PDB file of C-alpha atoms in Angstrom:
ATOM      1  CA  UNK N   1       1.819 -50.021  29.624  1.00 79.00           C
ATOM      2  CA  UNK N   2       2.811 -53.613  30.163  1.00 88.00           C
ATOM      3  CA  UNK N   3       4.134 -55.818  27.344  1.00 91.00           C
ATOM      4  CA  UNK N   4       3.948 -59.600  27.235  1.00 93.00           C
ATOM      5  CA  UNK N   5       5.142 -62.268  24.823  1.00 95.00           C
ATOM      6  CA  UNK N   6       2.327 -63.811  22.827  1.00 96.00           C
ATOM      7  CA  UNK N   7       2.643 -67.584  22.449  1.00 96.00           C
ATOM      8  CA  UNK N   8      -0.516 -68.370  20.466  1.00 96.00           C
ATOM      9  CA  UNK N   9      -3.088 -66.489  18.395  1.00 96.00           C
ATOM     10  CA  UNK N  10      -6.351 -67.986  17.133  1.00 95.00           C
ATOM     11  CA  UNK N  11      -9.266 -66.341  15.359  1.00 93.00           C
ATOM     12  CA  UNK N  12     -12.784 -67.704  15.826  1.00 88.00           C
ATOM     13  CA  UNK N  13     -14.937 -67.608  12.692  1.00 81.00           C
ATOM     14  CA  UNK N  14     -18.465 -68.677  11.982  1.00 74.00           C
ATOM     15  CA  UNK N  15     -18.505 -71.886   9.979  1.00 72.00           C
ATOM     16  CA  UNK N  16     -22.067 -73.019   9.305  1.00 72.00           C
ATOM     17  CA  UNK N  17     -23.749 -73.318  12.687  1.00 71.00           C
ATOM     18  CA  UNK N  18     -20.471 -73.461  14.621  1.00 72.00           C
ATOM     19  CA  UNK N  19     -17.460 -71.325  15.379  1.00 72.00           C
ATOM     20  CA  UNK N  20     -14.273 -72.641  13.782  1.00 82.00           C
ATOM     21  CA  UNK N  21     -10.824 -71.855  15.140  1.00 88.00           C
ATOM     22  CA  UNK N  22      -8.246 -70.490  12.682  1.00 91.00           C
ATOM     23  CA  UNK N  23      -4.755 -70.885  14.148  1.00 94.00           C
ATOM     24  CA  UNK N  24      -2.541 -67.960  13.096  1.00 96.00           C
ATOM     25  CA  UNK N  25       1.092 -69.071  12.917  1.00 96.00           C
ATOM     26  CA  UNK N  26       3.602 -66.322  13.634  1.00 96.00           C
ATOM     27  CA  UNK N  27       7.335 -65.800  13.833  1.00 96.00           C
ATOM     28  CA  UNK N  28       7.145 -63.457  16.797  1.00 96.00           C
ATOM     29  CA  UNK N  29       4.392 -61.544  18.569  1.00 96.00           C
ATOM     30  CA  UNK N  30       3.645 -59.430  21.585  1.00 95.00           C
ATOM     31  CA  UNK N  31       0.605 -58.147  23.384  1.00 93.00           C
ATOM     32  CA  UNK N  32       0.445 -54.861  25.253  1.00 91.00           C
ATOM     33  CA  UNK N  33      -1.919 -53.941  28.064  1.00 86.00           C
ATOM     34  CA  UNK N  34      -2.402 -50.263  27.245  1.00 75.00           C
ATOM     35  CA  UNK N  35      -3.654 -49.468  30.773  1.00 71.00           C
ATOM     36  CA  UNK N  36      -5.274 -46.340  29.344  1.00 70.00           C
ATOM     37  CA  UNK N  37      -8.739 -47.730  28.847  1.00 62.00           C
ATOM     38  CA  UNK N  38     -10.128 -50.618  30.844  1.00 64.00           C
ATOM     39  CA  UNK N  39      -9.289 -53.967  29.200  1.00 65.00           C
ATOM     40  CA  UNK N  40      -7.788 -52.377  26.012  1.00 84.00           C
ATOM     41  CA  UNK N  41      -5.052 -54.538  24.469  1.00 91.00           C
ATOM     42  CA  UNK N  42      -2.803 -54.131  21.435  1.00 94.00           C
ATOM     43  CA  UNK N  43      -1.522 -57.225  19.606  1.00 96.00           C
ATOM     44  CA  UNK N  44       1.339 -57.072  17.124  1.00 97.00           C
ATOM     45  CA  UNK N  45       2.324 -60.222  15.254  1.00 97.00           C
ATOM     46  CA  UNK N  46       5.019 -60.827  12.630  1.00 98.00           C
ATOM     47  CA  UNK N  47       3.384 -63.448  10.413  1.00 97.00           C
ATOM     48  CA  UNK N  48       3.732 -65.213   7.053  1.00 97.00           C
ATOM     49  CA  UNK N  49       2.301 -63.355   4.058  1.00 96.00           C
ATOM     50  CA  UNK N  50      -0.159 -66.210   3.427  1.00 96.00           C
ATOM     51  CA  UNK N  51      -2.503 -64.475   5.913  1.00 96.00           C
ATOM     52  CA  UNK N  52      -2.467 -61.163   4.043  1.00 95.00           C
ATOM     53  CA  UNK N  53      -5.800 -61.550   2.209  1.00 94.00           C
ATOM     54  CA  UNK N  54      -7.555 -62.632   5.405  1.00 93.00           C
ATOM     55  CA  UNK N  55      -6.358 -59.647   7.459  1.00 95.00           C
ATOM     56  CA  UNK N  56      -6.716 -57.096   4.644  1.00 94.00           C
ATOM     57  CA  UNK N  57     -10.380 -58.150   4.211  1.00 92.00           C
ATOM     58  CA  UNK N  58     -10.945 -57.654   7.934  1.00 91.00           C
ATOM     59  CA  UNK N  59      -9.167 -54.280   7.839  1.00 92.00           C
ATOM     60  CA  UNK N  60     -11.063 -53.023   4.778  1.00 90.00           C
ATOM     61  CA  UNK N  61     -14.404 -54.237   6.091  1.00 83.00           C
ATOM     62  CA  UNK N  62     -13.777 -52.961   9.612  1.00 83.00           C
ATOM     63  CA  UNK N  63     -14.757 -56.451  10.750  1.00 81.00           C
ATOM     64  CA  UNK N  64     -14.270 -57.337  14.370  1.00 84.00           C
ATOM     65  CA  UNK N  65     -12.380 -60.526  15.149  1.00 88.00           C
ATOM     66  CA  UNK N  66     -12.962 -62.822  18.062  1.00 89.00           C
ATOM     67  CA  UNK N  67      -9.454 -63.874  19.037  1.00 92.00           C
ATOM     68  CA  UNK N  68      -8.095 -66.349  21.546  1.00 92.00           C
ATOM     69  CA  UNK N  69      -4.587 -65.519  22.783  1.00 94.00           C
ATOM     70  CA  UNK N  70      -2.156 -67.260  25.070  1.00 94.00           C
ATOM     71  CA  UNK N  71       0.216 -64.935  26.893  1.00 93.00           C
ATOM     72  CA  UNK N  72       3.745 -65.593  28.197  1.00 93.00           C
ATOM     73  CA  UNK N  73       3.779 -69.420  28.307  1.00 92.00           C
ATOM     74  CA  UNK N  74       1.956 -72.406  26.806  1.00 91.00           C
ATOM     75  CA  UNK N  75       0.593 -73.523  30.178  1.00 91.00           C
ATOM     76  CA  UNK N  76      -1.413 -70.298  30.639  1.00 90.00           C
ATOM     77  CA  UNK N  77      -5.112 -70.399  29.745  1.00 87.00           C
ATOM     78  CA  UNK N  78      -6.278 -68.630  26.614  1.00 87.00           C
ATOM     79  CA  UNK N  79      -7.882 -65.211  26.900  1.00 87.00           C
ATOM     80  CA  UNK N  80     -10.568 -63.910  24.552  1.00 88.00           C
ATOM     81  CA  UNK N  81     -10.126 -60.511  22.905  1.00 90.00           C
ATOM     82  CA  UNK N  82     -12.683 -58.858  20.626  1.00 90.00           C
ATOM     83  CA  UNK N  83     -10.366 -56.990  18.264  1.00 92.00           C
ATOM     84  CA  UNK N  84     -10.230 -54.916  15.102  1.00 93.00           C
ATOM     85  CA  UNK N  85      -7.365 -54.948  12.629  1.00 95.00           C
ATOM     86  CA  UNK N  86      -5.584 -51.595  12.857  1.00 95.00           C
ATOM     87  CA  UNK N  87      -2.950 -52.151  10.166  1.00 96.00           C
ATOM     88  CA  UNK N  88      -1.360 -54.719   7.881  1.00 96.00           C
ATOM     89  CA  UNK N  89       2.218 -54.029   6.778  1.00 96.00           C
ATOM     90  CA  UNK N  90       4.493 -55.842   4.338  1.00 95.00           C
ATOM     91  CA  UNK N  91       7.950 -56.654   5.682  1.00 95.00           C
ATOM     92  CA  UNK N  92      10.132 -58.276   2.998  1.00 93.00           C
ATOM     93  CA  UNK N  93       8.581 -61.695   2.281  1.00 95.00           C
ATOM     94  CA  UNK N  94       6.366 -61.578   5.364  1.00 96.00           C
ATOM     95  CA  UNK N  95       4.114 -59.071   7.128  1.00 97.00           C
ATOM     96  CA  UNK N  96       2.968 -57.773  10.451  1.00 96.00           C
ATOM     97  CA  UNK N  97      -0.545 -57.202  11.666  1.00 97.00           C
ATOM     98  CA  UNK N  98      -1.668 -54.923  14.476  1.00 96.00           C
ATOM     99  CA  UNK N  99      -4.925 -55.586  16.314  1.00 96.00           C
ATOM    100  CA  UNK N 100      -6.590 -53.525  19.036  1.00 93.00           C
ATOM    101  CA  UNK N 101      -9.319 -54.911  21.233  1.00 91.00           C
ATOM    102  CA  UNK N 102     -11.064 -55.532  24.503  1.00 88.00           C
ATOM    103  CA  UNK N 103     -10.320 -58.549  26.680  1.00 84.00           C
ATOM    104  CA  UNK N 104     -13.204 -60.712  27.815  1.00 80.00           C
ATOM    105  CA  UNK N 105     -12.478 -62.815  30.912  1.00 62.00           C
ATOM    106  CA  UNK N 106     -14.879 -65.729  30.652  1.00 55.00           C
ATOM    107  CA  UNK N 107     -14.770 -69.459  30.067  1.00 59.00           C
ATOM    108  CA  UNK N 108     -14.137 -70.169  26.387  1.00 58.00           C
ATOM    109  CA  UNK N 109     -17.150 -72.389  25.754  1.00 59.00           C
ATOM    110  CA  UNK N 110     -19.561 -69.883  27.276  1.00 69.00           C
ATOM    111  CA  UNK N 111     -17.995 -67.022  25.324  1.00 69.00           C
ATOM    112  CA  UNK N 112     -18.212 -68.992  22.078  1.00 71.00           C
ATOM    113  CA  UNK N 113     -21.867 -69.865  22.701  1.00 72.00           C
ATOM    114  CA  UNK N 114     -22.801 -66.254  23.416  1.00 76.00           C
ATOM    115  CA  UNK N 115     -20.856 -64.936  20.416  1.00 78.00           C
ATOM    116  CA  UNK N 116     -22.390 -67.579  18.151  1.00 76.00           C
ATOM    117  CA  UNK N 117     -25.877 -66.522  19.257  1.00 79.00           C
ATOM    118  CA  UNK N 118     -25.109 -62.856  18.578  1.00 82.00           C
ATOM    119  CA  UNK N 119     -23.539 -63.555  15.169  1.00 82.00           C
ATOM    120  CA  UNK N 120     -26.546 -65.668  14.192  1.00 79.00           C
ATOM    121  CA  UNK N 121     -28.771 -62.781  15.286  1.00 82.00           C
ATOM    122  CA  UNK N 122     -26.960 -60.635  12.722  1.00 83.00           C
ATOM    123  CA  UNK N 123     -24.687 -58.569  14.968  1.00 81.00           C
ATOM    124  CA  UNK N 124     -21.237 -57.555  13.700  1.00 79.00           C
ATOM    125  CA  UNK N 125     -18.626 -54.862  14.267  1.00 76.00           C
ATOM    126  CA  UNK N 126     -19.430 -52.317  16.962  1.00 78.00           C
ATOM    127  CA  UNK N 127     -22.967 -53.614  17.391  1.00 80.00           C
ATOM    128  CA  UNK N 128     -21.553 -57.107  18.115  1.00 81.00           C
ATOM    129  CA  UNK N 129     -19.191 -55.703  20.736  1.00 78.00           C
ATOM    130  CA  UNK N 130     -21.884 -53.523  22.323  1.00 79.00           C
ATOM    131  CA  UNK N 131     -24.428 -56.343  22.442  1.00 79.00           C
ATOM    132  CA  UNK N 132     -21.793 -58.734  23.826  1.00 78.00           C
ATOM    133  CA  UNK N 133     -20.921 -56.228  26.574  1.00 75.00           C
ATOM    134  CA  UNK N 134     -24.630 -55.772  27.312  1.00 76.00           C
ATOM    135  CA  UNK N 135     -25.146 -59.537  27.641  1.00 70.00           C
ATOM    136  CA  UNK N 136     -21.989 -59.714  29.749  1.00 64.00           C
ATOM    137  CA  UNK N 137     -23.538 -57.224  32.189  1.00 60.00           C
ATOM    138  CA  UNK N 138     -26.831 -59.147  32.264  1.00 58.00           C
ATOM    139  CA  UNK N 139     -25.389 -62.625  32.712  1.00 52.00           C
ATOM    140  CA  UNK N 140     -22.771 -64.277  34.800  1.00 42.00           C
ATOM    141  CA  UNK N 141     -21.264 -66.626  32.222  1.00 39.00           C
TER     142      UNK N 141
END
């Protein structure tokens, strides 16, 4: 396993016909390349409790999140990870959230366009991930 400092975490959500970016502020966070499965990453973030409802809904609904992360330093490009919330834990006045997902190495705009098409077609959860992987094999973004 390799661990890295996470410097930014965004969640992409459908907003009307577009994908909106929800910036998740955090106190501290890390991302771990599990190196067990290809492209499997674990994200742990210590965040304000104001995000609790959002992440609990995703956890309870087993909803997959399209995340954009920046690793190690601000000058690095963002990487896209299709992730599921694994746990949400209260820590005093704040909380931590643990996400597990697959990294997608593609240009952001092309990824967003493909994901938007799949979401509009009604895909979500595992079917969204499977269809995205299928399209990824078919197309060179």
